[in-house]
Amino acid sequence: MSVRVAFLPVGSVSAVHLDELGRIPAGAWGAVDDQPWMATEGSDGLELLYLSQEEYQYAVRGLPPDEIGQAVLHRRKTFSADVPGQALGAVAQRASACLGHLSDDATAAGVRADLLNALASFTAVNRLAQTAPLDLLDFLREGDAEIVAELESPSVRAAGDFDRDGAERETRRRFAAALGQIAASRGQPEKARTLPYFDVERTYFVTPSHSAIEQRAKIVGDPIRAWRDGVILPMPERMASDVRAFGHSVTVLFPASGPFIGALTALTPAQFEVELAERMTSPGFAPYLNARRAQQATLRVAAYLITGADAEIGRVLAEHAQEEASRLGTWLARDAAQAPGLDAMPAKLVAVVEAATLLVTLCRRQGRLAIASKVEALARALTHVVQDVGS
Amino acid sequence: MAACYHVWDHPDLQGKDAFASVDIDVPTIDGSSTETKSFQSLRNDMDKLRSDGVAKGIVDAGIVDVGTSTEGRQLWALKIGKRPDHKVLFTGCHHAREWISVEVPFLVAKFLIDNYTPTPSDEKEKRIKHLLDNREIWFVPLVNPDGHNHSVLVQRTWRPNRKEYAFDQDQVIKAARFGGGSRTIKVKAGSYRGVDLNRNYPTATWGLETPATSRDPADSKYGVWAGPSAGSEVETQAIVALIAAQNFRSSITYHNFSQLLLFPDAAAHDTFVQDVGKGMSKLIDANGNPYKYESGNTLYPTTGDLMEYCYGVLPGRPTFTPEVRPRENGPVSSFFSGLPESEIEPTFKENLGAALALINCAGFDAPAKSVTIKWTSDTHVGQVVRNCWKVFQGLSP
């Protein structure tokens, strides 16, 4: 039986037992079992906060008791208020993370390919179905170039062994070059000669602050946060040495601007403090790179599924997708703290399917039937992957 | 009233009623996942406005677009009104992620068409009839459809267009700075994608670098690359051609964020432009959510932008850039891209009076070729200003 963390607003009634974890004037929150929650008829007073107790515990780690209530209130605004809007992304993101729990043998490669196929079919294919084939090839070239640039960046190289022998970079360059050849043969000759340039950007803690980089961040629309005796902001990695040369201390806190923006959106100031303290020692390159690798692999399969009728593109993408599925285990496993293996993966994917099932129920209760259908279809495909592992 | 944002078009909405919506899984602002949001088709909804306006005899059925983007998307357009010698230009969404900047000009056009009647019965209807009988207003609410599409489907924070330029070899560019000096830029071989359309207009200062304008293609990612040459982009060229052909008497181009109403630096001492701008500012402020009125270069100096271009080729003609909601870039406002849908209507409402005043001021006989308009008396200025905007005070959408 799966357990979620839910909020019951004051004045609301629920027939489902709430194993209370905390209480504030606005209501109480606690652990709830899936089955009775899904069995209730029609609308229920409960609001979903977190899809597992582990996620809740992680979110409130290190917080003083009075700040936990603030974190819960914030979560109600950023997640609970529109669960249907976030349902598909939440399931896909958790299923994608399961790729890291597969080893690098032939059996795992097959499972990984199935999982990527399920993810691509019910997420990226829907979104990008109308994209022109050559544009899809551009997205893939840009994604491969981005990961190559990340792996070659000084800060990633200083942080650990992410691609010491260069095999991943070589593979991605080869993929991008092959797609460039196709584009060249179809009226874009320059793509045979050049790879996309990717400008590596990090989010830094700069102390003391520097007015020019603050102005730059404001102009390009990046968020800026004053912190301790300095400032946190995104900037191109190529600028970091210049800022250091002016006598400023420059520390990477987030591997890109996106995770910084995500943290500002999702976290209360107290949660943000906890996050920053942890990131001062580890900015989180490994999970960021793994997520980008998984997104790129999913995009590649989606591009294959969308352009399948084009024999030349379909053949090349099929080869690339197969090779990527077999190599992804090595690329991801190198960064994973936990030992990957086929044993751990089915249970994790089952948990994702169970979460999806609850989300489908909640979407239906809110009348968001189209989203419910999408999540249900993805859950069904993930179930097949689990069954294939079992067989 | 729009309850959701527009996309350029969507296959699931083809053949559907206007203002129907479709769920799209868009990337989250941090890029880690997706979220499902509802969107309407700008093609459908512009078609609906056009057909409604044609039925009322105030819209040109033959104007559907003003050009085509890099990836082949039409730049949808509407031409409303009956008086071709008093023309006004509304543009939106030069910057892909500024979704709200599509909605404000679209909703202004919708307001005018919905509220036009040949037999007005109240003051509001009389004022709108007067405007549409005596002006010709061009709306191009989505100047950068490729970038916008990329922002909706692939990368939420994308800002420039989607044009790709290949540099076969490493290159060195010597870039002059606005205000003096220069720097040397080393460009690495590779392909670079994305020109900031609002730095690409062929102004006298195009390409001069500022903190917000770069000649370095590596800055394409951040949406401040001016492009390889002045007016290099087809989207820019389309707007330039439109301006050349139509001789607009006033113009406005919407952006977000910051809650500002910007005027061209060169118009700082232009009495007519300043009076119109201050009047528009008062109309916005009357809604209780003030926008700061200032020169474009006060926010940050830019070169190659549309407002500067308009004032350069049509001196003395009022031209403005509202930077609409939110006031701050922060989590509460969803980092301005995808400002919550609940903010679309309030943003439109607070900008409506100023938009109508801008349309109205095009009826005044501002000479096209003088650098500034030399009004002979304060009384006359006051009359122009009152006529430009005061009649719209208190007008409710």
mmCIF file of C-alpha atoms in Angstrom, chain A residues 39-367:
data_model
loop_
_atom_site.group_PDB
_atom_site.id
_atom_site.type_symbol
_atom_site.label_atom_id
_atom_site.label_comp_id
_atom_site.label_asym_id
_atom_site.label_seq_id
_atom_site.Cartn_x
_atom_site.Cartn_y
_atom_site.Cartn_z
ATOM 1 C CA ALA A 39 -12.109 4.640 -2.836
ATOM 2 C CA THR A 40 -13.867 7.761 -1.622
ATOM 3 C CA GLU A 41 -16.722 8.937 -3.769
ATOM 4 C CA GLY A 42 -16.394 12.189 -5.645
ATOM 5 C CA SER A 43 -14.481 15.110 -4.249
ATOM 6 C CA ASP A 44 -12.611 14.837 -0.985
ATOM 7 C CA GLY A 45 -11.264 17.590 1.264
ATOM 8 C CA LEU A 46 -7.721 16.275 1.046
ATOM 9 C CA GLU A 47 -5.060 18.032 -1.029
ATOM 10 C CA LEU A 48 -2.049 16.104 -2.288
ATOM 11 C CA LEU A 49 1.221 17.594 -0.999
ATOM 12 C CA TYR A 50 3.900 14.990 -1.707
ATOM 13 C CA LEU A 51 3.848 11.698 -3.576
ATOM 14 C CA SER A 52 5.765 9.928 -0.817
ATOM 15 C CA GLN A 53 6.834 10.386 2.762
ATOM 16 C CA GLU A 54 10.446 10.288 1.597
ATOM 17 C CA GLU A 55 9.834 13.300 -0.637
ATOM 18 C CA TYR A 56 8.186 15.109 2.273
ATOM 19 C CA GLN A 57 11.039 14.285 4.646
ATOM 20 C CA TYR A 58 13.558 15.491 2.080
ATOM 21 C CA ALA A 59 11.641 18.725 1.545
ATOM 22 C CA VAL A 60 11.578 19.607 5.246
ATOM 23 C CA ARG A 61 15.056 18.362 6.130
ATOM 24 C CA GLY A 62 16.949 20.615 8.494
ATOM 25 C CA LEU A 63 14.008 22.961 9.074
ATOM 26 C CA PRO A 64 13.038 24.201 12.533
ATOM 27 C CA PRO A 65 9.485 23.084 13.454
ATOM 28 C CA ASP A 66 7.874 26.470 12.830
ATOM 29 C CA GLU A 67 9.318 26.581 9.313
ATOM 30 C CA ILE A 68 7.844 23.225 8.364
ATOM 31 C CA GLY A 69 4.365 24.715 8.362
ATOM 32 C CA GLN A 70 5.566 27.484 6.039
ATOM 33 C CA ALA A 71 7.042 24.889 3.706
ATOM 34 C CA VAL A 72 3.731 23.037 3.647
ATOM 35 C CA LEU A 73 1.818 26.220 2.896
ATOM 36 C CA HIS A 74 4.190 27.036 0.060
ATOM 37 C CA ARG A 75 3.835 23.537 -1.351
ATOM 38 C CA ARG A 76 0.072 23.978 -1.387
ATOM 39 C CA LYS A 77 0.518 27.004 -3.644
ATOM 40 C CA THR A 78 3.157 25.571 -5.963
ATOM 41 C CA PHE A 79 1.890 21.995 -6.278
ATOM 42 C CA SER A 80 -1.420 21.219 -4.599
ATOM 43 C CA ALA A 81 -3.237 24.093 -6.288
ATOM 44 C CA ASP A 82 -2.830 22.486 -9.714
ATOM 45 C CA VAL A 83 -2.111 18.785 -9.320
ATOM 46 C CA PRO A 84 -3.594 17.919 -12.749
ATOM 47 C CA GLY A 85 -1.325 20.438 -14.436
ATOM 48 C CA GLN A 86 1.710 18.791 -12.908
ATOM 49 C CA ALA A 87 0.609 15.167 -13.011
ATOM 50 C CA LEU A 88 2.115 14.031 -16.303
ATOM 51 C CA GLY A 89 5.421 15.791 -15.676
ATOM 52 C CA ALA A 90 5.639 14.355 -12.159
ATOM 53 C CA VAL A 91 5.134 10.785 -13.361
ATOM 54 C CA ALA A 92 7.503 11.169 -16.310
ATOM 55 C CA GLN A 93 10.214 12.704 -14.166
ATOM 56 C CA ARG A 94 10.047 9.893 -11.615
ATOM 57 C CA ALA A 95 9.974 7.204 -14.281
ATOM 58 C CA SER A 96 12.930 8.818 -15.997
ATOM 59 C CA ALA A 97 14.902 8.671 -12.749
ATOM 60 C CA CYS A 98 14.457 4.879 -12.828
ATOM 61 C CA LEU A 99 16.892 4.778 -15.768
ATOM 62 C CA GLY A 100 19.645 5.279 -13.230
ATOM 63 C CA HIS A 101 18.676 2.093 -11.428
ATOM 64 C CA LEU A 102 19.596 -0.163 -14.295
ATOM 65 C CA SER A 103 22.993 -1.750 -14.789
ATOM 66 C CA ASP A 104 24.966 -1.894 -18.006
ATOM 67 C CA ASP A 105 24.354 -5.428 -19.202
ATOM 68 C CA ALA A 106 22.415 -6.466 -22.275
ATOM 69 C CA THR A 107 19.237 -7.278 -20.359
ATOM 70 C CA ALA A 108 19.214 -3.897 -18.702
ATOM 71 C CA ALA A 109 19.796 -2.193 -22.051
ATOM 72 C CA GLY A 110 16.624 -3.808 -23.364
ATOM 73 C CA VAL A 111 14.635 -2.687 -20.345
ATOM 74 C CA ARG A 112 16.084 0.790 -20.673
ATOM 75 C CA ALA A 113 15.046 0.923 -24.315
ATOM 76 C CA ASP A 114 11.517 -0.129 -23.351
ATOM 77 C CA LEU A 115 11.361 2.492 -20.634
ATOM 78 C CA LEU A 116 12.613 5.210 -22.971
ATOM 79 C CA ASN A 117 10.071 4.124 -25.541
ATOM 80 C CA ALA A 118 7.246 4.376 -22.987
ATOM 81 C CA LEU A 119 8.396 7.787 -21.813
ATOM 82 C CA ALA A 120 8.873 9.164 -25.301
ATOM 83 C CA SER A 121 5.574 7.813 -26.614
ATOM 84 C CA PHE A 122 3.443 9.482 -23.963
ATOM 85 C CA THR A 123 5.376 12.693 -23.344
ATOM 86 C CA ALA A 124 7.701 14.143 -25.980
ATOM 87 C CA VAL A 125 5.920 12.601 -28.971
ATOM 88 C CA ASN A 126 2.681 14.341 -28.005
ATOM 89 C CA ARG A 127 4.436 17.621 -27.501
ATOM 90 C CA LEU A 128 6.632 17.593 -30.585
ATOM 91 C CA ALA A 129 4.514 15.646 -33.063
ATOM 92 C CA GLN A 130 4.113 18.627 -35.375
ATOM 93 C CA THR A 131 7.771 19.589 -35.382
ATOM 94 C CA ALA A 132 9.468 19.361 -38.763
ATOM 95 C CA PRO A 133 11.954 16.459 -39.035
ATOM 96 C CA LEU A 134 14.959 18.701 -39.655
ATOM 97 C CA ASP A 135 14.022 20.795 -36.615
ATOM 98 C CA LEU A 136 13.948 17.637 -34.520
ATOM 99 C CA LEU A 137 17.423 16.795 -35.778
ATOM 100 C CA ASP A 138 18.510 20.283 -34.734
ATOM 101 C CA PHE A 139 17.138 19.735 -31.232
ATOM 102 C CA LEU A 140 19.101 16.493 -31.014
ATOM 103 C CA ARG A 141 22.304 18.080 -32.323
ATOM 104 C CA GLU A 142 21.934 20.930 -29.881
ATOM 105 C CA GLY A 143 21.273 18.537 -26.991
ATOM 106 C CA ASP A 144 24.324 16.418 -27.775
ATOM 107 C CA ALA A 145 26.471 19.532 -28.195
ATOM 108 C CA GLU A 146 25.198 20.796 -24.853
ATOM 109 C CA ILE A 147 26.150 17.624 -23.002
ATOM 110 C CA VAL A 148 29.573 17.566 -24.692
ATOM 111 C CA ALA A 149 30.157 21.187 -23.664
ATOM 112 C CA GLU A 150 29.057 20.385 -20.112
ATOM 113 C CA LEU A 151 31.430 17.424 -19.885
ATOM 114 C CA GLU A 152 34.302 19.552 -21.172
ATOM 115 C CA SER A 153 33.661 22.481 -18.877
ATOM 116 C CA PRO A 154 36.315 23.213 -16.255
ATOM 117 C CA SER A 155 33.853 23.093 -13.363
ATOM 118 C CA VAL A 156 32.464 19.673 -14.303
ATOM 119 C CA ARG A 157 35.946 18.299 -14.844
ATOM 120 C CA ALA A 158 37.010 19.607 -11.469
ATOM 121 C CA ALA A 159 33.962 18.057 -9.809
ATOM 122 C CA GLY A 160 34.535 14.440 -10.753
ATOM 123 C CA ASP A 161 35.003 11.648 -13.212
ATOM 124 C CA PHE A 162 32.065 12.146 -15.548
ATOM 125 C CA ASP A 163 33.633 11.092 -18.842
ATOM 126 C CA ARG A 164 37.327 10.573 -18.222
ATOM 127 C CA ASP A 165 38.093 8.569 -21.337
ATOM 128 C CA GLY A 166 35.987 10.829 -23.541
ATOM 129 C CA ALA A 167 33.852 7.972 -24.846
ATOM 130 C CA GLU A 168 30.562 9.735 -24.203
ATOM 131 C CA ARG A 169 31.725 12.920 -25.860
ATOM 132 C CA GLU A 170 33.024 10.972 -28.842
ATOM 133 C CA THR A 171 29.711 9.168 -29.204
ATOM 134 C CA ARG A 172 27.646 12.338 -28.979
ATOM 135 C CA ARG A 173 29.863 14.151 -31.473
ATOM 136 C CA ARG A 174 29.440 11.249 -33.844
ATOM 137 C CA PHE A 175 25.661 11.319 -33.390
ATOM 138 C CA ALA A 176 25.533 15.055 -34.022
ATOM 139 C CA ALA A 177 27.803 14.796 -37.068
ATOM 140 C CA ALA A 178 25.669 12.057 -38.606
ATOM 141 C CA LEU A 179 22.520 14.147 -38.161
ATOM 142 C CA GLY A 180 24.375 17.141 -39.588
ATOM 143 C CA GLN A 181 25.165 15.092 -42.696
ATOM 144 C CA ILE A 182 21.491 14.326 -43.175
ATOM 145 C CA ALA A 183 20.605 18.015 -42.801
ATOM 146 C CA ALA A 184 23.382 18.913 -45.243
ATOM 147 C CA SER A 185 22.019 16.515 -47.837
ATOM 148 C CA ARG A 186 18.642 18.216 -47.476
ATOM 149 C CA GLY A 187 19.591 21.765 -48.187
ATOM 150 C CA GLN A 188 21.478 22.815 -45.058
ATOM 151 C CA PRO A 189 25.109 22.324 -46.171
ATOM 152 C CA GLU A 190 26.579 24.278 -43.270
ATOM 153 C CA LYS A 191 25.453 21.562 -40.890
ATOM 154 C CA ALA A 192 27.986 19.151 -42.319
ATOM 155 C CA ARG A 193 30.756 21.507 -41.270
ATOM 156 C CA THR A 194 29.801 22.804 -37.858
ATOM 157 C CA LEU A 195 28.388 21.575 -34.579
ATOM 158 C CA PRO A 196 26.093 23.771 -32.520
ATOM 159 C CA TYR A 197 27.876 26.002 -30.057
ATOM 160 C CA PHE A 198 26.655 25.711 -26.471
ATOM 161 C CA ASP A 199 27.509 28.367 -23.938
ATOM 162 C CA VAL A 200 27.910 26.746 -20.529
ATOM 163 C CA GLU A 201 26.160 28.701 -17.813
ATOM 164 C CA ARG A 202 26.288 28.146 -14.053
ATOM 165 C CA THR A 203 24.671 29.753 -11.061
ATOM 166 C CA TYR A 204 27.375 31.246 -8.868
ATOM 167 C CA PHE A 205 27.784 32.669 -5.434
ATOM 168 C CA VAL A 206 29.893 35.772 -6.026
ATOM 169 C CA THR A 207 31.361 37.600 -3.087
ATOM 170 C CA PRO A 208 31.621 40.483 -2.794
ATOM 171 C CA SER A 209 28.974 41.315 -5.339
ATOM 172 C CA HIS A 210 29.867 42.901 -8.655
ATOM 173 C CA SER A 211 27.625 45.554 -10.170
ATOM 174 C CA ALA A 212 28.374 44.688 -13.804
ATOM 175 C CA ILE A 213 27.370 41.051 -13.463
ATOM 176 C CA GLU A 214 24.280 42.019 -11.487
ATOM 177 C CA GLN A 215 23.287 44.391 -14.273
ATOM 178 C CA ARG A 216 23.913 41.693 -16.857
ATOM 179 C CA ALA A 217 21.720 39.212 -14.988
ATOM 180 C CA LYS A 218 18.907 41.761 -14.747
ATOM 181 C CA ILE A 219 19.118 42.530 -18.461
ATOM 182 C CA VAL A 220 18.901 38.917 -19.590
ATOM 183 C CA GLY A 221 16.062 38.269 -17.147
ATOM 184 C CA ASP A 222 17.953 36.070 -14.714
ATOM 185 C CA PRO A 223 16.994 36.071 -11.053
ATOM 186 C CA ILE A 224 19.408 37.488 -8.511
ATOM 187 C CA ARG A 225 19.482 36.756 -4.771
ATOM 188 C CA ALA A 226 21.517 38.568 -2.180
ATOM 189 C CA TRP A 227 23.027 35.993 0.161
ATOM 190 C CA ARG A 228 25.460 36.320 3.040
ATOM 191 C CA ASP A 229 28.110 38.830 1.930
ATOM 192 C CA GLY A 230 27.544 38.357 -1.780
ATOM 193 C CA VAL A 231 25.044 37.546 -4.456
ATOM 194 C CA ILE A 232 23.738 34.438 -6.214
ATOM 195 C CA LEU A 233 23.143 34.695 -9.940
ATOM 196 C CA PRO A 234 23.597 32.792 -13.195
ATOM 197 C CA MET A 235 26.320 33.780 -15.638
ATOM 198 C CA PRO A 236 28.306 32.172 -18.448
ATOM 199 C CA GLU A 237 31.172 30.039 -17.227
ATOM 200 C CA ARG A 238 33.471 31.909 -19.628
ATOM 201 C CA MET A 239 32.948 35.037 -17.484
ATOM 202 C CA ALA A 240 33.854 33.425 -14.170
ATOM 203 C CA SER A 241 37.614 33.740 -14.589
ATOM 204 C CA ASP A 242 37.289 37.452 -15.399
ATOM 205 C CA VAL A 243 35.250 38.005 -12.248
ATOM 206 C CA ARG A 244 37.818 36.085 -10.212
ATOM 207 C CA ALA A 245 40.573 38.204 -11.763
ATOM 208 C CA PHE A 246 38.912 41.254 -10.228
ATOM 209 C CA GLY A 247 39.374 39.689 -6.804
ATOM 210 C CA HIS A 248 35.926 38.190 -6.287
ATOM 211 C CA SER A 249 35.313 34.757 -4.856
ATOM 212 C CA VAL A 250 33.224 32.723 -7.318
ATOM 213 C CA THR A 251 31.627 29.428 -6.248
ATOM 214 C CA VAL A 252 29.311 27.259 -8.319
ATOM 215 C CA LEU A 253 26.051 26.663 -6.419
ATOM 216 C CA PHE A 254 23.822 25.276 -9.161
ATOM 217 C CA PRO A 255 24.950 23.568 -12.375
ATOM 218 C CA ALA A 256 22.780 25.851 -14.527
ATOM 219 C CA SER A 257 20.245 28.638 -14.212
ATOM 220 C CA GLY A 258 17.251 26.258 -14.357
ATOM 221 C CA PRO A 259 17.829 24.486 -11.037
ATOM 222 C CA PHE A 260 18.352 27.866 -9.365
ATOM 223 C CA ILE A 261 15.072 29.164 -10.751
ATOM 224 C CA GLY A 262 13.432 25.902 -9.737
ATOM 225 C CA ALA A 263 14.697 26.231 -6.173
ATOM 226 C CA LEU A 264 13.516 29.827 -5.927
ATOM 227 C CA THR A 265 10.098 28.768 -7.118
ATOM 228 C CA ALA A 266 9.658 25.616 -5.088
ATOM 229 C CA LEU A 267 11.324 26.477 -1.787
ATOM 230 C CA THR A 268 10.608 28.800 1.096
ATOM 231 C CA PRO A 269 13.461 31.048 2.246
ATOM 232 C CA ALA A 270 14.233 28.595 5.073
ATOM 233 C CA GLN A 271 14.289 25.628 2.686
ATOM 234 C CA PHE A 272 16.430 27.653 0.316
ATOM 235 C CA GLU A 273 18.962 28.240 3.110
ATOM 236 C CA VAL A 274 19.223 24.497 3.742
ATOM 237 C CA GLU A 275 19.618 23.886 0.031
ATOM 238 C CA LEU A 276 22.352 26.498 -0.334
ATOM 239 C CA ALA A 277 24.320 25.197 2.631
ATOM 240 C CA GLU A 278 24.403 21.769 0.984
ATOM 241 C CA ARG A 279 25.262 23.170 -2.423
ATOM 242 C CA MET A 280 28.272 25.054 -1.089
ATOM 243 C CA THR A 281 29.993 21.685 -0.923
ATOM 244 C CA SER A 282 28.294 19.979 -3.858
ATOM 245 C CA PRO A 283 26.482 21.902 -6.587
ATOM 246 C CA GLY A 284 24.862 18.750 -7.926
ATOM 247 C CA PHE A 285 26.511 18.193 -11.285
ATOM 248 C CA ALA A 286 25.811 14.446 -11.290
ATOM 249 C CA PRO A 287 22.013 14.572 -10.962
ATOM 250 C CA TYR A 288 21.858 17.477 -13.380
ATOM 251 C CA LEU A 289 23.888 15.696 -16.035
ATOM 252 C CA ASN A 290 21.933 12.502 -15.528
ATOM 253 C CA ALA A 291 18.648 14.321 -15.967
ATOM 254 C CA ARG A 292 19.890 15.975 -19.158
ATOM 255 C CA ARG A 293 21.124 12.631 -20.468
ATOM 256 C CA ALA A 294 17.753 11.044 -19.779
ATOM 257 C CA GLN A 295 15.923 13.944 -21.452
ATOM 258 C CA GLN A 296 18.184 13.684 -24.487
ATOM 259 C CA ALA A 297 17.695 9.918 -24.762
ATOM 260 C CA THR A 298 13.934 10.372 -24.495
ATOM 261 C CA LEU A 299 14.019 13.082 -27.152
ATOM 262 C CA ARG A 300 15.986 10.817 -29.473
ATOM 263 C CA VAL A 301 13.424 8.032 -29.197
ATOM 264 C CA ALA A 302 10.619 10.560 -29.659
ATOM 265 C CA ALA A 303 12.305 11.942 -32.767
ATOM 266 C CA TYR A 304 12.583 8.418 -34.133
ATOM 267 C CA LEU A 305 8.904 7.738 -33.456
ATOM 268 C CA ILE A 306 7.828 11.025 -35.043
ATOM 269 C CA THR A 307 10.026 10.753 -38.131
ATOM 270 C CA GLY A 308 9.719 6.991 -38.574
ATOM 271 C CA ALA A 309 8.196 7.304 -42.015
ATOM 272 C CA ASP A 310 11.398 8.913 -43.278
ATOM 273 C CA ALA A 311 13.573 5.899 -44.004
ATOM 274 C CA GLU A 312 16.947 7.640 -43.877
ATOM 275 C CA ILE A 313 16.293 9.580 -40.691
ATOM 276 C CA GLY A 314 14.490 6.641 -39.131
ATOM 277 C CA ARG A 315 17.400 4.278 -39.769
ATOM 278 C CA VAL A 316 20.006 6.636 -38.321
ATOM 279 C CA LEU A 317 17.908 7.536 -35.286
ATOM 280 C CA ALA A 318 17.105 3.891 -34.620
ATOM 281 C CA GLU A 319 20.810 3.079 -34.599
ATOM 282 C CA HIS A 320 21.592 6.005 -32.355
ATOM 283 C CA ALA A 321 18.737 5.242 -29.969
ATOM 284 C CA GLN A 322 19.815 1.624 -29.662
ATOM 285 C CA GLU A 323 23.418 2.598 -29.014
ATOM 286 C CA GLU A 324 22.402 5.256 -26.517
ATOM 287 C CA ALA A 325 20.171 2.817 -24.620
ATOM 288 C CA SER A 326 23.072 0.411 -24.306
ATOM 289 C CA ARG A 327 25.604 3.074 -23.283
ATOM 290 C CA LEU A 328 23.357 5.079 -21.004
ATOM 291 C CA GLY A 329 23.876 2.596 -18.199
ATOM 292 C CA THR A 330 27.590 3.327 -18.180
ATOM 293 C CA TRP A 331 27.154 7.055 -18.530
ATOM 294 C CA LEU A 332 24.542 7.287 -15.792
ATOM 295 C CA ALA A 333 26.012 4.683 -13.473
ATOM 296 C CA ARG A 334 29.337 6.463 -13.294
ATOM 297 C CA ASP A 335 27.681 9.357 -11.519
ATOM 298 C CA ALA A 336 25.168 7.497 -9.408
ATOM 299 C CA ALA A 337 25.967 7.247 -5.742
ATOM 300 C CA GLN A 338 24.007 4.048 -5.382
ATOM 301 C CA ALA A 339 24.977 0.783 -7.023
ATOM 302 C CA PRO A 340 22.625 0.344 -9.929
ATOM 303 C CA GLY A 341 21.063 -2.947 -10.783
ATOM 304 C CA LEU A 342 18.112 -4.573 -12.349
ATOM 305 C CA ASP A 343 16.834 -5.699 -8.961
ATOM 306 C CA ALA A 344 16.086 -2.211 -7.669
ATOM 307 C CA MET A 345 14.368 -0.893 -10.756
ATOM 308 C CA PRO A 346 11.038 -2.778 -10.894
ATOM 309 C CA ALA A 347 10.061 -1.792 -7.365
ATOM 310 C CA LYS A 348 10.839 1.845 -8.100
ATOM 311 C CA LEU A 349 8.859 1.765 -11.319
ATOM 312 C CA VAL A 350 5.940 0.073 -9.574
ATOM 313 C CA ALA A 351 5.937 2.944 -7.105
ATOM 314 C CA VAL A 352 5.771 5.384 -10.008
ATOM 315 C CA VAL A 353 2.831 3.493 -11.516
ATOM 316 C CA GLU A 354 1.011 3.565 -8.180
ATOM 317 C CA ALA A 355 1.589 7.303 -7.918
ATOM 318 C CA ALA A 356 0.275 7.691 -11.456
ATOM 319 C CA THR A 357 -2.851 5.757 -10.554
ATOM 320 C CA LEU A 358 -3.616 8.122 -7.692
ATOM 321 C CA LEU A 359 -2.946 11.136 -9.904
ATOM 322 C CA VAL A 360 -5.342 9.789 -12.531
ATOM 323 C CA THR A 361 -8.040 9.562 -9.852
ATOM 324 C CA LEU A 362 -7.390 13.098 -8.643
ATOM 325 C CA CYS A 363 -7.388 14.455 -12.220
ATOM 326 C CA ARG A 364 -10.744 12.808 -12.886
ATOM 327 C CA ARG A 365 -12.217 14.238 -9.699
ATOM 328 C CA GLN A 366 -11.290 17.697 -10.913
ATOM 329 C CA GLY A 367 -12.802 17.043 -14.310
#
